[in-house]
Amino acid sequence: MCDKKICPGFREARKITKEFASTFYLASLFLPKKKKYASYAVYAICRLSDEAVDNPVSLGQNENLQKLDLKISLAYTEKQINEPLLAAFRQTVNTYKIPKEYFDALTRGMRMDLELKRYKDFGSLYEYCYRVAGVVGLIMLRIFGYKDSSAEGAAVKLGVAMQLTNILRDIKEDFIRGRIYLPQDEMSRFNISEQQLLAGDVDEKFKEFLRFQIKRCWQFYNDCSQGIKLINNPLCRFVVLCMKEVYSGILERIEKNSFDVFTTRAQVGKLKKAGIILRILLERKYL
């Protein structure tokens, strides 16, 4: 980051984050300046990864991912970079010594979206969640700083919990894209068919199925709690707690919506988010 002003690449990253990650952007305002803009640079690259596989008008998704792989690889060299955003990304990974293998795992996870439309069991789904979200937790942990290596496992669990939350919230949207991120063996166990997802039928067995999924998701949130305390900076701990509470609030909203994820999108409204942030500030558990 430029000392006297924010460099163009970091400004671009901030704009992308503000547009596509409103919850994180709101919480990030509390971060120390350098960590805040480093987080934006990382998010912007992650967003490019998402767009490479999710943009319905994009015809060369594999090619897009290959180009992104090349850009990330370039950032880990000393060759000249002409793109401001990529230059900001390079500065971030160098400053915080973020291993390239994390981003390699991320793009492998994005490639799974092109190759896999169904997941046979939770083990295969977990592998996907680790790659697209667990490693993001590890990346952010490098930026935030931590006291003990056990924080790494907690960072992965929080990332996976947030991805599983997204999956439950977005069942309808993902199905429209031709993807089902629900373990096939568990769908069979609860007698949930793809036709039921297509019809949006929220019967008792579907509710029991979602209760089972939500319970597992809560376990990941609970298991990461102690690790958050190992983050060095109290403001960084505060931001992570905010993200954890807002995302787990989506699970509560699904339950309040009687598990109907087809006609009502589970969201945590702006006032609710503000209330969560205020509560965490007042409770001061991040100190």
PDB file of C-alpha atoms in Angstrom:
ATOM      1  CA  MET A   1       0.000   0.000   0.000  1.00  0.00           C
ATOM      2  CA  CYS A   2       1.259   3.523  -0.767  1.00  0.00           C
ATOM      3  CA  ASP A   3       2.279   5.383   2.368  1.00  0.00           C
ATOM      4  CA  LYS A   4       0.679   8.769   1.602  1.00  0.00           C
ATOM      5  CA  LYS A   5      -2.420   7.613  -0.223  1.00  0.00           C
ATOM      6  CA  ILE A   6      -4.239   4.468  -1.227  1.00  0.00           C
ATOM      7  CA  CYS A   7      -2.830   3.004  -4.450  1.00  0.00           C
ATOM      8  CA  PRO A   8      -5.225   2.445  -7.392  1.00  0.00           C
ATOM      9  CA  GLY A   9      -5.177  -1.349  -7.021  1.00  0.00           C
ATOM     10  CA  PHE A  10      -6.264  -1.193  -3.389  1.00  0.00           C
ATOM     11  CA  ARG A  11      -8.965   1.342  -4.263  1.00  0.00           C
ATOM     12  CA  GLU A  12     -10.254  -1.036  -6.925  1.00  0.00           C
ATOM     13  CA  ALA A  13     -10.217  -3.916  -4.437  1.00  0.00           C
ATOM     14  CA  ARG A  14     -12.152  -1.820  -1.919  1.00  0.00           C
ATOM     15  CA  LYS A  15     -14.793  -1.026  -4.560  1.00  0.00           C
ATOM     16  CA  ILE A  16     -15.197  -4.714  -5.458  1.00  0.00           C
ATOM     17  CA  THR A  17     -15.476  -5.712  -1.798  1.00  0.00           C
ATOM     18  CA  LYS A  18     -18.033  -2.997  -1.047  1.00  0.00           C
ATOM     19  CA  GLU A  19     -20.168  -4.052  -4.021  1.00  0.00           C
ATOM     20  CA  PHE A  20     -20.115  -7.818  -3.582  1.00  0.00           C
ATOM     21  CA  ALA A  21     -19.380  -8.458   0.117  1.00  0.00           C
ATOM     22  CA  SER A  22     -21.484  -5.948   2.045  1.00  0.00           C
ATOM     23  CA  THR A  23     -21.349  -7.866   5.333  1.00  0.00           C
ATOM     24  CA  PHE A  24     -17.572  -8.220   5.322  1.00  0.00           C
ATOM     25  CA  TYR A  25     -17.129  -4.645   4.101  1.00  0.00           C
ATOM     26  CA  LEU A  26     -19.194  -3.304   7.005  1.00  0.00           C
ATOM     27  CA  ALA A  27     -17.209  -5.314   9.551  1.00  0.00           C
ATOM     28  CA  SER A  28     -13.895  -4.511   7.866  1.00  0.00           C
ATOM     29  CA  LEU A  29     -14.286  -0.812   8.615  1.00  0.00           C
ATOM     30  CA  PHE A  30     -13.047  -1.641  12.120  1.00  0.00           C
ATOM     31  CA  LEU A  31      -9.802  -3.236  10.879  1.00  0.00           C
ATOM     32  CA  PRO A  32      -6.402  -1.530  11.069  1.00  0.00           C
ATOM     33  CA  LYS A  33      -5.833   0.277   7.755  1.00  0.00           C
ATOM     34  CA  LYS A  34      -3.122  -1.958   6.287  1.00  0.00           C
ATOM     35  CA  LYS A  35      -4.920  -5.174   7.199  1.00  0.00           C
ATOM     36  CA  LYS A  36      -8.182  -3.765   5.880  1.00  0.00           C
ATOM     37  CA  TYR A  37      -6.816  -3.017   2.422  1.00  0.00           C
ATOM     38  CA  ALA A  38      -4.885  -6.281   2.314  1.00  0.00           C
ATOM     39  CA  SER A  39      -8.186  -8.062   3.018  1.00  0.00           C
ATOM     40  CA  TYR A  40      -9.811  -6.193   0.149  1.00  0.00           C
ATOM     41  CA  ALA A  41      -7.035  -7.240  -2.238  1.00  0.00           C
ATOM     42  CA  VAL A  42      -7.491 -10.887  -1.299  1.00  0.00           C
ATOM     43  CA  TYR A  43     -11.277 -10.684  -1.532  1.00  0.00           C
ATOM     44  CA  ALA A  44     -11.079  -9.132  -5.001  1.00  0.00           C
ATOM     45  CA  ILE A  45      -8.998 -12.065  -6.268  1.00  0.00           C
ATOM     46  CA  CYS A  46     -11.418 -14.541  -4.650  1.00  0.00           C
ATOM     47  CA  ARG A  47     -14.275 -12.692  -6.345  1.00  0.00           C
ATOM     48  CA  LEU A  48     -12.568 -13.051  -9.711  1.00  0.00           C
ATOM     49  CA  SER A  49     -12.378 -16.790  -9.021  1.00  0.00           C
ATOM     50  CA  ASP A  50     -16.124 -16.912  -8.363  1.00  0.00           C
ATOM     51  CA  GLU A  51     -16.945 -14.961 -11.507  1.00  0.00           C
ATOM     52  CA  ALA A  52     -14.778 -17.257 -13.604  1.00  0.00           C
ATOM     53  CA  VAL A  53     -17.155 -20.169 -12.973  1.00  0.00           C
ATOM     54  CA  ASP A  54     -20.488 -18.560 -12.030  1.00  0.00           C
ATOM     55  CA  ASN A  55     -20.976 -15.979 -14.768  1.00  0.00           C
ATOM     56  CA  PRO A  56     -23.757 -17.463 -16.947  1.00  0.00           C
ATOM     57  CA  VAL A  57     -22.726 -15.423 -19.979  1.00  0.00           C
ATOM     58  CA  SER A  58     -19.122 -16.566 -19.806  1.00  0.00           C
ATOM     59  CA  LEU A  59     -18.386 -19.239 -22.409  1.00  0.00           C
ATOM     60  CA  GLY A  60     -14.753 -19.929 -21.567  1.00  0.00           C
ATOM     61  CA  GLN A  61     -14.916 -20.787 -17.885  1.00  0.00           C
ATOM     62  CA  ASN A  62     -11.929 -23.148 -17.960  1.00  0.00           C
ATOM     63  CA  GLU A  63      -9.973 -20.557 -19.905  1.00  0.00           C
ATOM     64  CA  ASN A  64     -10.950 -17.897 -17.364  1.00  0.00           C
ATOM     65  CA  LEU A  65      -9.647 -20.019 -14.518  1.00  0.00           C
ATOM     66  CA  GLN A  66      -6.441 -20.721 -16.410  1.00  0.00           C
ATOM     67  CA  LYS A  67      -5.922 -16.976 -16.919  1.00  0.00           C
ATOM     68  CA  LEU A  68      -6.563 -16.393 -13.237  1.00  0.00           C
ATOM     69  CA  ASP A  69      -4.044 -19.109 -12.327  1.00  0.00           C
ATOM     70  CA  LEU A  70      -1.471 -17.350 -14.495  1.00  0.00           C
ATOM     71  CA  LYS A  71      -2.181 -14.002 -12.841  1.00  0.00           C
ATOM     72  CA  ILE A  72      -1.798 -15.465  -9.369  1.00  0.00           C
ATOM     73  CA  SER A  73       1.421 -17.179 -10.425  1.00  0.00           C
ATOM     74  CA  LEU A  74       2.705 -13.883 -11.821  1.00  0.00           C
ATOM     75  CA  ALA A  75       2.070 -12.205  -8.471  1.00  0.00           C
ATOM     76  CA  TYR A  76       4.444 -14.715  -6.883  1.00  0.00           C
ATOM     77  CA  THR A  77       7.291 -13.732  -9.227  1.00  0.00           C
ATOM     78  CA  GLU A  78       9.346 -10.572  -9.563  1.00  0.00           C
ATOM     79  CA  LYS A  79       8.168  -9.919 -13.115  1.00  0.00           C
ATOM     80  CA  GLN A  80       6.581  -6.594 -13.990  1.00  0.00           C
ATOM     81  CA  ILE A  81       2.857  -6.252 -13.315  1.00  0.00           C
ATOM     82  CA  ASN A  82       0.793  -3.695 -15.199  1.00  0.00           C
ATOM     83  CA  GLU A  83      -2.600  -4.351 -13.564  1.00  0.00           C
ATOM     84  CA  PRO A  84      -3.071  -2.226 -10.403  1.00  0.00           C
ATOM     85  CA  LEU A  85      -5.298  -4.819  -8.719  1.00  0.00           C
ATOM     86  CA  LEU A  86      -2.792  -7.594  -9.293  1.00  0.00           C
ATOM     87  CA  ALA A  87       0.002  -5.328  -8.028  1.00  0.00           C
ATOM     88  CA  ALA A  88      -1.980  -4.760  -4.829  1.00  0.00           C
ATOM     89  CA  PHE A  89      -2.460  -8.512  -4.519  1.00  0.00           C
ATOM     90  CA  ARG A  90       1.287  -9.101  -4.950  1.00  0.00           C
ATOM     91  CA  GLN A  91       2.073  -6.565  -2.252  1.00  0.00           C
ATOM     92  CA  THR A  92      -0.384  -8.301   0.078  1.00  0.00           C
ATOM     93  CA  VAL A  93       0.919 -11.837  -0.378  1.00  0.00           C
ATOM     94  CA  ASN A  94       4.491 -10.627   0.017  1.00  0.00           C
ATOM     95  CA  THR A  95       3.781  -8.535   3.104  1.00  0.00           C
ATOM     96  CA  TYR A  96       1.887 -11.273   4.913  1.00  0.00           C
ATOM     97  CA  LYS A  97       3.811 -14.238   3.474  1.00  0.00           C
ATOM     98  CA  ILE A  98       0.681 -15.963   2.211  1.00  0.00           C
ATOM     99  CA  PRO A  99       1.607 -19.334   0.641  1.00  0.00           C
ATOM    100  CA  LYS A 100       0.723 -19.724  -3.023  1.00  0.00           C
ATOM    101  CA  GLU A 101      -0.614 -23.198  -2.256  1.00  0.00           C
ATOM    102  CA  TYR A 102      -3.652 -21.580  -0.613  1.00  0.00           C
ATOM    103  CA  PHE A 103      -4.639 -19.910  -3.881  1.00  0.00           C
ATOM    104  CA  ASP A 104      -3.837 -23.075  -5.819  1.00  0.00           C
ATOM    105  CA  ALA A 105      -6.331 -24.892  -3.600  1.00  0.00           C
ATOM    106  CA  LEU A 106      -8.864 -22.108  -4.138  1.00  0.00           C
ATOM    107  CA  THR A 107      -8.741 -22.350  -7.926  1.00  0.00           C
ATOM    108  CA  ARG A 108      -8.886 -26.165  -7.713  1.00  0.00           C
ATOM    109  CA  GLY A 109     -12.079 -25.735  -5.728  1.00  0.00           C
ATOM    110  CA  MET A 110     -13.469 -23.392  -8.360  1.00  0.00           C
ATOM    111  CA  ARG A 111     -12.577 -25.940 -11.023  1.00  0.00           C
ATOM    112  CA  MET A 112     -14.633 -28.504  -9.105  1.00  0.00           C
ATOM    113  CA  ASP A 113     -17.643 -26.309  -9.892  1.00  0.00           C
ATOM    114  CA  LEU A 114     -16.987 -26.947 -13.568  1.00  0.00           C
ATOM    115  CA  GLU A 115     -16.416 -30.680 -13.211  1.00  0.00           C
ATOM    116  CA  LEU A 116     -18.809 -31.731 -10.415  1.00  0.00           C
ATOM    117  CA  LYS A 117     -22.521 -31.016 -10.170  1.00  0.00           C
ATOM    118  CA  ARG A 118     -23.272 -33.482  -7.372  1.00  0.00           C
ATOM    119  CA  TYR A 119     -21.416 -34.653  -4.230  1.00  0.00           C
ATOM    120  CA  LYS A 120     -21.806 -38.262  -3.203  1.00  0.00           C
ATOM    121  CA  ASP A 121     -21.190 -37.742   0.522  1.00  0.00           C
ATOM    122  CA  PHE A 122     -20.108 -35.144   3.058  1.00  0.00           C
ATOM    123  CA  GLY A 123     -16.463 -36.101   2.677  1.00  0.00           C
ATOM    124  CA  SER A 124     -16.432 -35.005  -0.954  1.00  0.00           C
ATOM    125  CA  LEU A 125     -18.461 -31.886  -0.127  1.00  0.00           C
ATOM    126  CA  TYR A 126     -16.046 -31.027   2.685  1.00  0.00           C
ATOM    127  CA  GLU A 127     -13.147 -31.186   0.237  1.00  0.00           C
ATOM    128  CA  TYR A 128     -14.918 -28.612  -1.923  1.00  0.00           C
ATOM    129  CA  CYS A 129     -15.749 -26.393   1.063  1.00  0.00           C
ATOM    130  CA  TYR A 130     -12.163 -26.562   2.297  1.00  0.00           C
ATOM    131  CA  ARG A 131     -10.818 -25.445  -1.057  1.00  0.00           C
ATOM    132  CA  VAL A 132     -13.229 -22.575  -1.713  1.00  0.00           C
ATOM    133  CA  ALA A 133     -13.683 -21.337   1.873  1.00  0.00           C
ATOM    134  CA  GLY A 134     -11.447 -23.112   4.382  1.00  0.00           C
ATOM    135  CA  VAL A 135      -8.293 -21.852   2.689  1.00  0.00           C
ATOM    136  CA  VAL A 136      -9.784 -18.344   2.618  1.00  0.00           C
ATOM    137  CA  GLY A 137      -9.863 -18.610   6.412  1.00  0.00           C
ATOM    138  CA  LEU A 138      -6.174 -19.533   6.367  1.00  0.00           C
ATOM    139  CA  ILE A 139      -5.388 -16.618   4.053  1.00  0.00           C
ATOM    140  CA  MET A 140      -7.198 -14.125   6.286  1.00  0.00           C
ATOM    141  CA  LEU A 141      -5.484 -15.588   9.328  1.00  0.00           C
ATOM    142  CA  ARG A 142      -2.110 -14.743   7.767  1.00  0.00           C
ATOM    143  CA  ILE A 143      -3.228 -11.147   7.380  1.00  0.00           C
ATOM    144  CA  PHE A 144      -4.699 -10.897  10.877  1.00  0.00           C
ATOM    145  CA  GLY A 145      -1.817 -12.692  12.634  1.00  0.00           C
ATOM    146  CA  TYR A 146      -2.119 -15.417  15.272  1.00  0.00           C
ATOM    147  CA  LYS A 147      -0.481 -16.774  18.402  1.00  0.00           C
ATOM    148  CA  ASP A 148      -0.698 -20.534  17.970  1.00  0.00           C
ATOM    149  CA  SER A 149      -0.914 -22.991  15.070  1.00  0.00           C
ATOM    150  CA  SER A 150      -4.191 -24.371  16.428  1.00  0.00           C
ATOM    151  CA  ALA A 151      -5.775 -21.158  15.145  1.00  0.00           C
ATOM    152  CA  GLU A 152      -5.335 -22.569  11.639  1.00  0.00           C
ATOM    153  CA  GLY A 153      -7.762 -25.418  12.249  1.00  0.00           C
ATOM    154  CA  ALA A 154     -10.297 -22.990  13.670  1.00  0.00           C
ATOM    155  CA  ALA A 155      -9.928 -20.712  10.633  1.00  0.00           C
ATOM    156  CA  VAL A 156     -10.663 -23.633   8.334  1.00  0.00           C
ATOM    157  CA  LYS A 157     -13.710 -24.641  10.374  1.00  0.00           C
ATOM    158  CA  LEU A 158     -15.137 -21.131  10.275  1.00  0.00           C
ATOM    159  CA  GLY A 159     -14.618 -20.938   6.519  1.00  0.00           C
ATOM    160  CA  VAL A 160     -16.298 -24.316   6.035  1.00  0.00           C
ATOM    161  CA  ALA A 161     -19.176 -23.320   8.342  1.00  0.00           C
ATOM    162  CA  MET A 162     -19.791 -20.162   6.321  1.00  0.00           C
ATOM    163  CA  GLN A 163     -19.702 -22.082   3.041  1.00  0.00           C
ATOM    164  CA  LEU A 164     -22.133 -24.686   4.357  1.00  0.00           C
ATOM    165  CA  THR A 165     -24.394 -21.835   5.444  1.00  0.00           C
ATOM    166  CA  ASN A 166     -24.283 -20.403   1.927  1.00  0.00           C
ATOM    167  CA  ILE A 167     -25.127 -23.813   0.515  1.00  0.00           C
ATOM    168  CA  LEU A 168     -28.241 -24.178   2.676  1.00  0.00           C
ATOM    169  CA  ARG A 169     -29.371 -20.634   1.913  1.00  0.00           C
ATOM    170  CA  ASP A 170     -28.795 -21.017  -1.827  1.00  0.00           C
ATOM    171  CA  ILE A 171     -30.295 -24.463  -2.507  1.00  0.00           C
ATOM    172  CA  LYS A 172     -32.770 -22.995  -4.998  1.00  0.00           C
ATOM    173  CA  GLU A 173     -30.264 -20.769  -6.827  1.00  0.00           C
ATOM    174  CA  ASP A 174     -27.696 -23.550  -7.097  1.00  0.00           C
ATOM    175  CA  PHE A 175     -30.309 -25.991  -8.395  1.00  0.00           C
ATOM    176  CA  ILE A 176     -31.235 -23.520 -11.133  1.00  0.00           C
ATOM    177  CA  ARG A 177     -27.535 -23.539 -12.115  1.00  0.00           C
ATOM    178  CA  GLY A 178     -27.676 -27.325 -12.269  1.00  0.00           C
ATOM    179  CA  ARG A 179     -25.722 -27.880  -9.070  1.00  0.00           C
ATOM    180  CA  ILE A 180     -26.657 -29.619  -5.828  1.00  0.00           C
ATOM    181  CA  TYR A 181     -24.226 -29.125  -2.951  1.00  0.00           C
ATOM    182  CA  LEU A 182     -26.105 -31.487  -0.651  1.00  0.00           C
ATOM    183  CA  PRO A 183     -24.587 -34.913   0.066  1.00  0.00           C
ATOM    184  CA  GLN A 184     -26.373 -37.414  -2.160  1.00  0.00           C
ATOM    185  CA  ASP A 185     -26.212 -40.224   0.388  1.00  0.00           C
ATOM    186  CA  GLU A 186     -27.854 -38.019   3.010  1.00  0.00           C
ATOM    187  CA  MET A 187     -30.549 -36.947   0.581  1.00  0.00           C
ATOM    188  CA  SER A 188     -31.293 -40.641   0.009  1.00  0.00           C
ATOM    189  CA  ARG A 189     -31.316 -41.336   3.737  1.00  0.00           C
ATOM    190  CA  PHE A 190     -33.969 -38.653   4.273  1.00  0.00           C
ATOM    191  CA  ASN A 191     -35.798 -39.632   1.071  1.00  0.00           C
ATOM    192  CA  ILE A 192     -35.203 -36.261  -0.579  1.00  0.00           C
ATOM    193  CA  SER A 193     -35.330 -36.380  -4.380  1.00  0.00           C
ATOM    194  CA  GLU A 194     -34.174 -33.888  -6.972  1.00  0.00           C
ATOM    195  CA  GLN A 195     -37.796 -33.633  -8.073  1.00  0.00           C
ATOM    196  CA  GLN A 196     -38.666 -32.383  -4.591  1.00  0.00           C
ATOM    197  CA  LEU A 197     -36.006 -29.691  -4.869  1.00  0.00           C
ATOM    198  CA  LEU A 198     -37.390 -28.721  -8.270  1.00  0.00           C
ATOM    199  CA  ALA A 199     -40.908 -28.487  -6.838  1.00  0.00           C
ATOM    200  CA  GLY A 200     -39.731 -26.606  -3.745  1.00  0.00           C
ATOM    201  CA  ASP A 201     -41.707 -28.978  -1.546  1.00  0.00           C
ATOM    202  CA  VAL A 202     -41.011 -28.250   2.142  1.00  0.00           C
ATOM    203  CA  ASP A 203     -42.555 -31.274   3.835  1.00  0.00           C
ATOM    204  CA  GLU A 204     -41.645 -32.814   7.194  1.00  0.00           C
ATOM    205  CA  LYS A 205     -38.894 -35.013   5.810  1.00  0.00           C
ATOM    206  CA  PHE A 206     -37.282 -32.000   4.111  1.00  0.00           C
ATOM    207  CA  LYS A 207     -37.431 -30.090   7.398  1.00  0.00           C
ATOM    208  CA  GLU A 208     -35.766 -32.990   9.189  1.00  0.00           C
ATOM    209  CA  PHE A 209     -33.123 -33.088   6.473  1.00  0.00           C
ATOM    210  CA  LEU A 210     -32.366 -29.375   6.931  1.00  0.00           C
ATOM    211  CA  ARG A 211     -32.328 -29.736  10.719  1.00  0.00           C
ATOM    212  CA  PHE A 212     -29.641 -32.376  10.274  1.00  0.00           C
ATOM    213  CA  GLN A 213     -27.606 -30.120   7.952  1.00  0.00           C
ATOM    214  CA  ILE A 214     -27.981 -27.093  10.223  1.00  0.00           C
ATOM    215  CA  LYS A 215     -26.928 -29.066  13.305  1.00  0.00           C
ATOM    216  CA  ARG A 216     -23.678 -30.057  11.596  1.00  0.00           C
ATOM    217  CA  CYS A 217     -23.148 -26.478  10.492  1.00  0.00           C
ATOM    218  CA  TRP A 218     -23.580 -25.225  14.055  1.00  0.00           C
ATOM    219  CA  GLN A 219     -20.976 -27.737  15.192  1.00  0.00           C
ATOM    220  CA  PHE A 220     -18.418 -26.158  12.870  1.00  0.00           C
ATOM    221  CA  TYR A 221     -19.270 -22.694  14.213  1.00  0.00           C
ATOM    222  CA  ASN A 222     -18.957 -23.903  17.806  1.00  0.00           C
ATOM    223  CA  ASP A 223     -15.670 -25.691  17.150  1.00  0.00           C
ATOM    224  CA  CYS A 224     -13.991 -22.555  15.811  1.00  0.00           C
ATOM    225  CA  SER A 225     -14.849 -20.314  18.766  1.00  0.00           C
ATOM    226  CA  GLN A 226     -11.749 -20.962  20.865  1.00  0.00           C
ATOM    227  CA  GLY A 227      -9.467 -20.452  17.890  1.00  0.00           C
ATOM    228  CA  ILE A 228     -10.748 -16.910  17.337  1.00  0.00           C
ATOM    229  CA  LYS A 229      -9.168 -15.974  20.672  1.00  0.00           C
ATOM    230  CA  LEU A 230      -5.759 -16.865  19.214  1.00  0.00           C
ATOM    231  CA  ILE A 231      -5.867 -14.021  16.685  1.00  0.00           C
ATOM    232  CA  ASN A 232      -3.352 -11.379  17.721  1.00  0.00           C
ATOM    233  CA  ASN A 233      -5.150  -8.103  17.065  1.00  0.00           C
ATOM    234  CA  PRO A 234      -8.342  -7.417  19.066  1.00  0.00           C
ATOM    235  CA  LEU A 235      -9.914  -5.498  16.166  1.00  0.00           C
ATOM    236  CA  CYS A 236      -9.296  -8.479  13.896  1.00  0.00           C
ATOM    237  CA  ARG A 237     -10.876 -10.746  16.496  1.00  0.00           C
ATOM    238  CA  PHE A 238     -13.835  -8.370  16.562  1.00  0.00           C
ATOM    239  CA  VAL A 239     -14.289  -8.581  12.772  1.00  0.00           C
ATOM    240  CA  VAL A 240     -14.099 -12.386  12.783  1.00  0.00           C
ATOM    241  CA  LEU A 241     -16.670 -12.563  15.572  1.00  0.00           C
ATOM    242  CA  CYS A 242     -18.968 -10.264  13.602  1.00  0.00           C
ATOM    243  CA  MET A 243     -18.701 -12.461  10.511  1.00  0.00           C
ATOM    244  CA  LYS A 244     -19.327 -15.589  12.565  1.00  0.00           C
ATOM    245  CA  GLU A 245     -22.406 -14.125  14.246  1.00  0.00           C
ATOM    246  CA  VAL A 246     -23.906 -12.668  11.058  1.00  0.00           C
ATOM    247  CA  TYR A 247     -23.457 -15.860   9.061  1.00  0.00           C
ATOM    248  CA  SER A 248     -24.751 -18.125  11.803  1.00  0.00           C
ATOM    249  CA  GLY A 249     -27.719 -15.744  11.933  1.00  0.00           C
ATOM    250  CA  ILE A 250     -28.613 -17.000   8.445  1.00  0.00           C
ATOM    251  CA  LEU A 251     -29.144 -20.449   9.944  1.00  0.00           C
ATOM    252  CA  GLU A 252     -31.487 -18.949  12.530  1.00  0.00           C
ATOM    253  CA  ARG A 253     -33.372 -17.181   9.760  1.00  0.00           C
ATOM    254  CA  ILE A 254     -33.792 -20.462   7.845  1.00  0.00           C
ATOM    255  CA  GLU A 255     -35.324 -21.983  10.960  1.00  0.00           C
ATOM    256  CA  LYS A 256     -37.624 -18.972  11.484  1.00  0.00           C
ATOM    257  CA  ASN A 257     -38.707 -19.297   7.850  1.00  0.00           C
ATOM    258  CA  SER A 258     -39.877 -22.851   8.671  1.00  0.00           C
ATOM    259  CA  PHE A 259     -37.023 -24.217   6.507  1.00  0.00           C
ATOM    260  CA  ASP A 260     -38.547 -22.794   3.339  1.00  0.00           C
ATOM    261  CA  VAL A 261     -35.413 -21.947   1.346  1.00  0.00           C
ATOM    262  CA  PHE A 262     -37.342 -21.925  -1.933  1.00  0.00           C
ATOM    263  CA  THR A 263     -39.733 -18.993  -1.636  1.00  0.00           C
ATOM    264  CA  THR A 264     -37.966 -16.879   1.009  1.00  0.00           C
ATOM    265  CA  ARG A 265     -34.250 -16.093   0.916  1.00  0.00           C
ATOM    266  CA  ALA A 266     -32.762 -16.280   4.404  1.00  0.00           C
ATOM    267  CA  GLN A 267     -31.055 -12.971   5.079  1.00  0.00           C
ATOM    268  CA  VAL A 268     -29.784 -10.967   8.005  1.00  0.00           C
ATOM    269  CA  GLY A 269     -31.044  -7.427   7.443  1.00  0.00           C
ATOM    270  CA  LYS A 270     -28.986  -4.266   7.817  1.00  0.00           C
ATOM    271  CA  LEU A 271     -30.536  -3.347  11.169  1.00  0.00           C
ATOM    272  CA  LYS A 272     -29.925  -6.859  12.473  1.00  0.00           C
ATOM    273  CA  LYS A 273     -26.291  -6.710  11.307  1.00  0.00           C
ATOM    274  CA  ALA A 274     -25.850  -3.353  13.013  1.00  0.00           C
ATOM    275  CA  GLY A 275     -27.369  -4.815  16.170  1.00  0.00           C
ATOM    276  CA  ILE A 276     -24.960  -7.761  16.085  1.00  0.00           C
ATOM    277  CA  ILE A 277     -21.978  -5.442  15.674  1.00  0.00           C
ATOM    278  CA  LEU A 278     -23.180  -3.216  18.523  1.00  0.00           C
ATOM    279  CA  ARG A 279     -23.757  -6.206  20.803  1.00  0.00           C
ATOM    280  CA  ILE A 280     -20.262  -7.571  20.171  1.00  0.00           C
ATOM    281  CA  LEU A 281     -18.785  -4.119  20.816  1.00  0.00           C
ATOM    282  CA  LEU A 282     -20.669  -3.823  24.112  1.00  0.00           C
ATOM    283  CA  GLU A 283     -19.900  -7.363  25.265  1.00  0.00           C
ATOM    284  CA  ARG A 284     -16.185  -6.745  24.541  1.00  0.00           C
ATOM    285  CA  LYS A 285     -15.494 -10.487  24.285  1.00  0.00           C
ATOM    286  CA  TYR A 286     -12.996  -9.758  21.518  1.00  0.00           C
ATOM    287  CA  LEU A 287     -10.649  -7.988  23.986  1.00  0.00           C
TER     288      LEU A 287
END
